[in-house]
Amino acid sequence: MITKTNTITTESMMGLIDKMADIIIANETYFCELDSVAGDGDFGMSVAKGFKQLKKEWDDLSNDNIGSFLRDTSMIITEYCGGASGPIWGSGFRAAAKEAKGKKEVNLDELASMVEAAVEGIQKRGNSKLGDKTLLDALIPTAVALRECAAKNVELTVAMEKGAKAAREGAEKTKKMVAKRGRASYVGERSLDYPDAGAMALGVIFTEMMESIK
């Protein structure tokens, strides 16, 4: 999926998001189990619903460039993912789409900017920060890892592997946090010793996406 010029093309990005959808749908039950400890237990179902719809409408999505593809993706995710997941995940995709507007391929520096934009978009929507025990505890470390790799001119696939590792490590750290946002915040100290479902989901998704392109 990564080109010889060390970039991600529109076709490659579509392949990555298609793989993301497959991973989410395959882990629907697991993600619900993660959420059952301190949430409603429907997180996996809520997110999978949006990505199942995305696959149904796949042929109608724009393939003109990465920005337009992610824009169309964000609209479906926002509308069809259930509960709070739709607005939050949709905000991330929409912000990344704006960052990639008109681009038919992106390098590592541009990918880092897209993930940073996604973080900012989600923060604007949910008013959360690092340490609140949300998916941002996985996504922010990913953005940091990609930016650090971009500054060192690391190969794109290596940087993405480091980003996936950072997401997984960030998700594991949420076990030691008390939830401050979302449904899990209602149970307070009872959320300790359990990972945030959204953060762990991103850790799983990014890890499996990287394994698929090796």
PDB file of C-alpha atoms in Angstrom:
ATOM      1  CA  MET A   1       0.000   0.000   0.000  1.00  0.00           C
ATOM      2  CA  ILE A   2       2.957   2.325   0.525  1.00  0.00           C
ATOM      3  CA  THR A   3       4.495   3.519  -2.745  1.00  0.00           C
ATOM      4  CA  LYS A   4       8.167   3.390  -3.696  1.00  0.00           C
ATOM      5  CA  THR A   5       8.239   7.160  -3.302  1.00  0.00           C
ATOM      6  CA  ASN A   6       7.442   6.684   0.394  1.00  0.00           C
ATOM      7  CA  THR A   7       3.973   8.190   0.127  1.00  0.00           C
ATOM      8  CA  ILE A   8       0.363   7.103   0.589  1.00  0.00           C
ATOM      9  CA  THR A   9      -1.736   7.594  -2.531  1.00  0.00           C
ATOM     10  CA  THR A  10      -5.511   8.005  -2.687  1.00  0.00           C
ATOM     11  CA  GLU A  11      -5.823   4.332  -3.642  1.00  0.00           C
ATOM     12  CA  SER A  12      -3.568   3.344  -0.731  1.00  0.00           C
ATOM     13  CA  MET A  13      -5.558   5.458   1.735  1.00  0.00           C
ATOM     14  CA  MET A  14      -8.760   3.828   0.519  1.00  0.00           C
ATOM     15  CA  GLY A  15      -7.151   0.438   1.061  1.00  0.00           C
ATOM     16  CA  LEU A  16      -6.132   1.381   4.596  1.00  0.00           C
ATOM     17  CA  ILE A  17      -9.621   2.604   5.527  1.00  0.00           C
ATOM     18  CA  ASP A  18     -11.181  -0.498   3.955  1.00  0.00           C
ATOM     19  CA  LYS A  19      -8.875  -2.600   6.134  1.00  0.00           C
ATOM     20  CA  MET A  20      -9.807  -0.462   9.150  1.00  0.00           C
ATOM     21  CA  ALA A  21     -13.472  -1.231   8.492  1.00  0.00           C
ATOM     22  CA  ASP A  22     -12.758  -4.967   8.270  1.00  0.00           C
ATOM     23  CA  ILE A  23     -10.870  -4.888  11.584  1.00  0.00           C
ATOM     24  CA  ILE A  24     -13.623  -2.959  13.367  1.00  0.00           C
ATOM     25  CA  ILE A  25     -16.349  -5.272  12.073  1.00  0.00           C
ATOM     26  CA  ALA A  26     -14.327  -8.386  13.012  1.00  0.00           C
ATOM     27  CA  ASN A  27     -13.744  -7.032  16.542  1.00  0.00           C
ATOM     28  CA  GLU A  28     -17.299  -5.800  17.131  1.00  0.00           C
ATOM     29  CA  THR A  29     -17.960  -8.233  19.985  1.00  0.00           C
ATOM     30  CA  TYR A  30     -14.541  -7.698  21.588  1.00  0.00           C
ATOM     31  CA  PHE A  31     -14.959  -3.930  21.551  1.00  0.00           C
ATOM     32  CA  CYS A  32     -18.403  -4.312  23.175  1.00  0.00           C
ATOM     33  CA  GLU A  33     -16.845  -6.491  25.891  1.00  0.00           C
ATOM     34  CA  LEU A  34     -14.235  -3.805  26.575  1.00  0.00           C
ATOM     35  CA  ASP A  35     -17.008  -1.242  26.914  1.00  0.00           C
ATOM     36  CA  SER A  36     -19.190  -3.422  29.156  1.00  0.00           C
ATOM     37  CA  VAL A  37     -16.997  -2.828  32.219  1.00  0.00           C
ATOM     38  CA  ALA A  38     -17.605   0.898  32.592  1.00  0.00           C
ATOM     39  CA  GLY A  39     -19.840   1.858  29.670  1.00  0.00           C
ATOM     40  CA  ASP A  40     -23.028   0.760  27.967  1.00  0.00           C
ATOM     41  CA  GLY A  41     -21.379  -2.260  26.364  1.00  0.00           C
ATOM     42  CA  ASP A  42     -22.419  -1.186  22.890  1.00  0.00           C
ATOM     43  CA  PHE A  43     -19.298   0.615  21.697  1.00  0.00           C
ATOM     44  CA  GLY A  44     -18.283  -2.133  19.274  1.00  0.00           C
ATOM     45  CA  MET A  45     -21.753  -2.349  17.799  1.00  0.00           C
ATOM     46  CA  SER A  46     -22.013   1.436  17.486  1.00  0.00           C
ATOM     47  CA  VAL A  47     -18.736   1.845  15.604  1.00  0.00           C
ATOM     48  CA  ALA A  48     -19.193  -1.282  13.488  1.00  0.00           C
ATOM     49  CA  LYS A  49     -22.600  -0.026  12.360  1.00  0.00           C
ATOM     50  CA  GLY A  50     -20.989   3.017  10.761  1.00  0.00           C
ATOM     51  CA  PHE A  51     -18.213   1.095   9.064  1.00  0.00           C
ATOM     52  CA  LYS A  52     -20.629  -1.548   7.751  1.00  0.00           C
ATOM     53  CA  GLN A  53     -22.586   1.284   6.130  1.00  0.00           C
ATOM     54  CA  LEU A  54     -19.328   2.699   4.776  1.00  0.00           C
ATOM     55  CA  LYS A  55     -18.634  -0.579   2.985  1.00  0.00           C
ATOM     56  CA  LYS A  56     -22.187  -0.667   1.622  1.00  0.00           C
ATOM     57  CA  GLU A  57     -21.713   2.791   0.090  1.00  0.00           C
ATOM     58  CA  TRP A  58     -18.072   2.194  -0.917  1.00  0.00           C
ATOM     59  CA  ASP A  59     -18.614   2.493  -4.659  1.00  0.00           C
ATOM     60  CA  ASP A  60     -20.265   5.895  -4.193  1.00  0.00           C
ATOM     61  CA  LEU A  61     -17.361   7.408  -2.242  1.00  0.00           C
ATOM     62  CA  SER A  62     -15.191   9.972  -4.010  1.00  0.00           C
ATOM     63  CA  ASN A  63     -11.842   8.632  -5.186  1.00  0.00           C
ATOM     64  CA  ASP A  64     -10.678  11.952  -6.676  1.00  0.00           C
ATOM     65  CA  ASN A  65      -8.200  12.590  -3.879  1.00  0.00           C
ATOM     66  CA  ILE A  66      -7.507  11.701  -0.245  1.00  0.00           C
ATOM     67  CA  GLY A  67      -9.338  14.735   1.106  1.00  0.00           C
ATOM     68  CA  SER A  68     -12.566  14.106  -0.778  1.00  0.00           C
ATOM     69  CA  PHE A  69     -12.501  10.386   0.075  1.00  0.00           C
ATOM     70  CA  LEU A  70     -12.072  11.087   3.799  1.00  0.00           C
ATOM     71  CA  ARG A  71     -14.731  13.810   3.637  1.00  0.00           C
ATOM     72  CA  ASP A  72     -17.259  11.331   2.260  1.00  0.00           C
ATOM     73  CA  THR A  73     -16.138   8.795   4.848  1.00  0.00           C
ATOM     74  CA  SER A  74     -16.646  11.282   7.674  1.00  0.00           C
ATOM     75  CA  MET A  75     -20.218  11.986   6.590  1.00  0.00           C
ATOM     76  CA  ILE A  76     -21.185   8.301   6.738  1.00  0.00           C
ATOM     77  CA  ILE A  77     -19.362   7.691  10.005  1.00  0.00           C
ATOM     78  CA  THR A  78     -21.010  10.720  11.614  1.00  0.00           C
ATOM     79  CA  GLU A  79     -24.473   9.652  10.506  1.00  0.00           C
ATOM     80  CA  TYR A  80     -24.353   5.909  11.055  1.00  0.00           C
ATOM     81  CA  CYS A  81     -22.044   5.235  14.023  1.00  0.00           C
ATOM     82  CA  GLY A  82     -24.250   5.081  17.084  1.00  0.00           C
ATOM     83  CA  GLY A  83     -24.149   7.031  20.342  1.00  0.00           C
ATOM     84  CA  ALA A  84     -21.263   9.428  20.905  1.00  0.00           C
ATOM     85  CA  SER A  85     -19.008   7.532  18.495  1.00  0.00           C
ATOM     86  CA  GLY A  86     -20.557   9.078  15.373  1.00  0.00           C
ATOM     87  CA  PRO A  87     -19.821  12.733  16.193  1.00  0.00           C
ATOM     88  CA  ILE A  88     -16.422  11.954  17.714  1.00  0.00           C
ATOM     89  CA  TRP A  89     -15.050   9.609  15.052  1.00  0.00           C
ATOM     90  CA  GLY A  90     -16.699  11.699  12.338  1.00  0.00           C
ATOM     91  CA  SER A  91     -14.961  14.823  13.650  1.00  0.00           C
ATOM     92  CA  GLY A  92     -11.608  13.083  13.423  1.00  0.00           C
ATOM     93  CA  PHE A  93     -12.145  11.969   9.840  1.00  0.00           C
ATOM     94  CA  ARG A  94     -13.527  15.369   8.824  1.00  0.00           C
ATOM     95  CA  ALA A  95     -10.539  17.231  10.264  1.00  0.00           C
ATOM     96  CA  ALA A  96      -8.098  14.863   8.552  1.00  0.00           C
ATOM     97  CA  ALA A  97     -10.016  15.328   5.302  1.00  0.00           C
ATOM     98  CA  LYS A  98      -9.624  19.111   5.479  1.00  0.00           C
ATOM     99  CA  GLU A  99      -5.895  18.727   6.078  1.00  0.00           C
ATOM    100  CA  ALA A 100      -5.611  16.487   2.998  1.00  0.00           C
ATOM    101  CA  LYS A 101      -7.906  18.577   0.795  1.00  0.00           C
ATOM    102  CA  GLY A 102      -7.060  18.131  -2.886  1.00  0.00           C
ATOM    103  CA  LYS A 103      -4.046  15.876  -2.222  1.00  0.00           C
ATOM    104  CA  LYS A 104      -3.671  12.722  -4.294  1.00  0.00           C
ATOM    105  CA  GLU A 105      -0.811  11.477  -2.119  1.00  0.00           C
ATOM    106  CA  VAL A 106       0.712  12.382   1.246  1.00  0.00           C
ATOM    107  CA  ASN A 107       4.177  11.879   2.711  1.00  0.00           C
ATOM    108  CA  LEU A 108       4.985  11.206   6.364  1.00  0.00           C
ATOM    109  CA  ASP A 109       5.062  14.882   7.301  1.00  0.00           C
ATOM    110  CA  GLU A 110       1.607  15.361   5.769  1.00  0.00           C
ATOM    111  CA  LEU A 111       0.281  12.176   7.401  1.00  0.00           C
ATOM    112  CA  ALA A 112       1.460  13.456  10.779  1.00  0.00           C
ATOM    113  CA  SER A 113      -0.385  16.725  10.127  1.00  0.00           C
ATOM    114  CA  MET A 114      -3.556  14.781   9.258  1.00  0.00           C
ATOM    115  CA  VAL A 115      -3.442  12.803  12.506  1.00  0.00           C
ATOM    116  CA  GLU A 116      -2.729  15.992  14.465  1.00  0.00           C
ATOM    117  CA  ALA A 117      -5.735  17.590  12.784  1.00  0.00           C
ATOM    118  CA  ALA A 118      -7.863  14.574  13.726  1.00  0.00           C
ATOM    119  CA  VAL A 119      -6.770  14.971  17.356  1.00  0.00           C
ATOM    120  CA  GLU A 120      -7.681  18.654  17.290  1.00  0.00           C
ATOM    121  CA  GLY A 121     -11.042  17.940  15.658  1.00  0.00           C
ATOM    122  CA  ILE A 122     -11.930  15.342  18.294  1.00  0.00           C
ATOM    123  CA  GLN A 123     -10.811  17.635  21.098  1.00  0.00           C
ATOM    124  CA  LYS A 124     -13.049  20.408  19.796  1.00  0.00           C
ATOM    125  CA  ARG A 125     -15.978  18.016  19.702  1.00  0.00           C
ATOM    126  CA  GLY A 126     -15.428  16.235  23.021  1.00  0.00           C
ATOM    127  CA  ASN A 127     -13.395  18.806  24.980  1.00  0.00           C
ATOM    128  CA  SER A 128     -11.104  15.983  26.165  1.00  0.00           C
ATOM    129  CA  LYS A 129      -7.358  15.917  26.706  1.00  0.00           C
ATOM    130  CA  LEU A 130      -4.589  13.419  27.306  1.00  0.00           C
ATOM    131  CA  GLY A 131      -5.214  11.543  30.551  1.00  0.00           C
ATOM    132  CA  ASP A 132      -9.018  11.778  30.507  1.00  0.00           C
ATOM    133  CA  LYS A 133      -9.216   8.064  29.599  1.00  0.00           C
ATOM    134  CA  THR A 134     -10.591   8.408  26.082  1.00  0.00           C
ATOM    135  CA  LEU A 135      -9.478   7.341  22.608  1.00  0.00           C
ATOM    136  CA  LEU A 136      -7.226  10.415  22.596  1.00  0.00           C
ATOM    137  CA  ASP A 137      -4.921   8.578  25.003  1.00  0.00           C
ATOM    138  CA  ALA A 138      -4.078   6.327  22.039  1.00  0.00           C
ATOM    139  CA  LEU A 139      -4.409   8.851  19.196  1.00  0.00           C
ATOM    140  CA  ILE A 140      -2.285  11.639  20.699  1.00  0.00           C
ATOM    141  CA  PRO A 141       0.750   9.352  21.261  1.00  0.00           C
ATOM    142  CA  THR A 142       0.341   8.176  17.668  1.00  0.00           C
ATOM    143  CA  ALA A 143       0.413  11.766  16.414  1.00  0.00           C
ATOM    144  CA  VAL A 144       3.501  12.500  18.525  1.00  0.00           C
ATOM    145  CA  ALA A 145       5.302   9.394  17.260  1.00  0.00           C
ATOM    146  CA  LEU A 146       4.566  10.240  13.617  1.00  0.00           C
ATOM    147  CA  ARG A 147       5.724  13.837  14.074  1.00  0.00           C
ATOM    148  CA  GLU A 148       8.948  12.728  15.750  1.00  0.00           C
ATOM    149  CA  CYS A 149       9.610  10.255  12.935  1.00  0.00           C
ATOM    150  CA  ALA A 150       8.890  12.929  10.322  1.00  0.00           C
ATOM    151  CA  ALA A 151      11.459  15.213  11.958  1.00  0.00           C
ATOM    152  CA  LYS A 152      14.035  12.423  11.682  1.00  0.00           C
ATOM    153  CA  ASN A 153      13.103  11.480   8.074  1.00  0.00           C
ATOM    154  CA  VAL A 154      12.171   7.953   9.144  1.00  0.00           C
ATOM    155  CA  GLU A 155      10.760   5.656   6.444  1.00  0.00           C
ATOM    156  CA  LEU A 156       6.962   5.900   6.257  1.00  0.00           C
ATOM    157  CA  THR A 157       6.180   2.266   7.089  1.00  0.00           C
ATOM    158  CA  VAL A 158       8.592   2.311  10.029  1.00  0.00           C
ATOM    159  CA  ALA A 159       6.984   5.507  11.292  1.00  0.00           C
ATOM    160  CA  MET A 160       3.515   3.970  10.999  1.00  0.00           C
ATOM    161  CA  GLU A 161       4.691   0.938  12.974  1.00  0.00           C
ATOM    162  CA  LYS A 162       5.963   3.273  15.704  1.00  0.00           C
ATOM    163  CA  GLY A 163       2.643   5.103  15.597  1.00  0.00           C
ATOM    164  CA  ALA A 164       0.721   1.845  16.049  1.00  0.00           C
ATOM    165  CA  LYS A 165       3.000   0.836  18.934  1.00  0.00           C
ATOM    166  CA  ALA A 166       2.441   4.222  20.573  1.00  0.00           C
ATOM    167  CA  ALA A 167      -1.323   3.773  20.261  1.00  0.00           C
ATOM    168  CA  ARG A 168      -1.203   0.359  21.906  1.00  0.00           C
ATOM    169  CA  GLU A 169       1.024   1.596  24.725  1.00  0.00           C
ATOM    170  CA  GLY A 170      -1.209   4.630  25.239  1.00  0.00           C
ATOM    171  CA  ALA A 171      -4.256   2.373  25.431  1.00  0.00           C
ATOM    172  CA  GLU A 172      -2.594   0.158  28.033  1.00  0.00           C
ATOM    173  CA  LYS A 173      -1.871   3.225  30.183  1.00  0.00           C
ATOM    174  CA  THR A 174      -5.595   3.973  30.420  1.00  0.00           C
ATOM    175  CA  LYS A 175      -5.880   0.996  32.790  1.00  0.00           C
ATOM    176  CA  LYS A 176      -4.297   3.201  35.458  1.00  0.00           C
ATOM    177  CA  MET A 177      -6.600   6.146  34.817  1.00  0.00           C
ATOM    178  CA  VAL A 178      -9.972   7.130  36.264  1.00  0.00           C
ATOM    179  CA  ALA A 179     -12.346   8.095  33.468  1.00  0.00           C
ATOM    180  CA  LYS A 180     -13.143  11.801  33.304  1.00  0.00           C
ATOM    181  CA  ARG A 181     -15.221  11.845  30.129  1.00  0.00           C
ATOM    182  CA  GLY A 182     -18.067   9.857  28.641  1.00  0.00           C
ATOM    183  CA  ARG A 183     -20.232   7.170  30.182  1.00  0.00           C
ATOM    184  CA  ALA A 184     -17.263   5.601  32.004  1.00  0.00           C
ATOM    185  CA  SER A 185     -16.839   8.794  34.062  1.00  0.00           C
ATOM    186  CA  TYR A 186     -20.102   7.927  35.857  1.00  0.00           C
ATOM    187  CA  VAL A 187     -18.502   4.909  37.560  1.00  0.00           C
ATOM    188  CA  GLY A 188     -15.434   6.847  38.770  1.00  0.00           C
ATOM    189  CA  GLU A 189     -12.866   4.651  40.563  1.00  0.00           C
ATOM    190  CA  ARG A 190     -14.535   1.502  39.234  1.00  0.00           C
ATOM    191  CA  SER A 191     -13.030   2.286  35.840  1.00  0.00           C
ATOM    192  CA  LEU A 192      -9.541   1.643  37.253  1.00  0.00           C
ATOM    193  CA  ASP A 193      -7.680  -1.487  36.066  1.00  0.00           C
ATOM    194  CA  TYR A 194      -9.669  -1.566  32.830  1.00  0.00           C
ATOM    195  CA  PRO A 195      -8.586   0.038  29.544  1.00  0.00           C
ATOM    196  CA  ASP A 196     -10.699   2.627  27.782  1.00  0.00           C
ATOM    197  CA  ALA A 197     -12.612   0.852  25.041  1.00  0.00           C
ATOM    198  CA  GLY A 198     -12.006   3.553  22.422  1.00  0.00           C
ATOM    199  CA  ALA A 199      -8.289   3.794  23.136  1.00  0.00           C
ATOM    200  CA  MET A 200      -7.847   0.030  23.094  1.00  0.00           C
ATOM    201  CA  ALA A 201      -9.836  -0.188  19.866  1.00  0.00           C
ATOM    202  CA  LEU A 202      -7.451   2.247  18.185  1.00  0.00           C
ATOM    203  CA  GLY A 203      -4.506   0.225  19.484  1.00  0.00           C
ATOM    204  CA  VAL A 204      -5.959  -2.939  17.959  1.00  0.00           C
ATOM    205  CA  ILE A 205      -6.954  -1.218  14.705  1.00  0.00           C
ATOM    206  CA  PHE A 206      -3.593   0.451  14.075  1.00  0.00           C
ATOM    207  CA  THR A 207      -1.661  -2.693  15.022  1.00  0.00           C
ATOM    208  CA  GLU A 208      -3.671  -4.949  12.703  1.00  0.00           C
ATOM    209  CA  MET A 209      -3.543  -2.365   9.899  1.00  0.00           C
ATOM    210  CA  MET A 210       0.248  -2.366  10.072  1.00  0.00           C
ATOM    211  CA  GLU A 211       0.380  -6.178  10.106  1.00  0.00           C
ATOM    212  CA  SER A 212      -1.736  -6.209   6.948  1.00  0.00           C
ATOM    213  CA  ILE A 213       0.742  -4.132   4.938  1.00  0.00           C
ATOM    214  CA  LYS A 214       3.959  -5.878   5.977  1.00  0.00           C
TER     215      LYS A 214
END
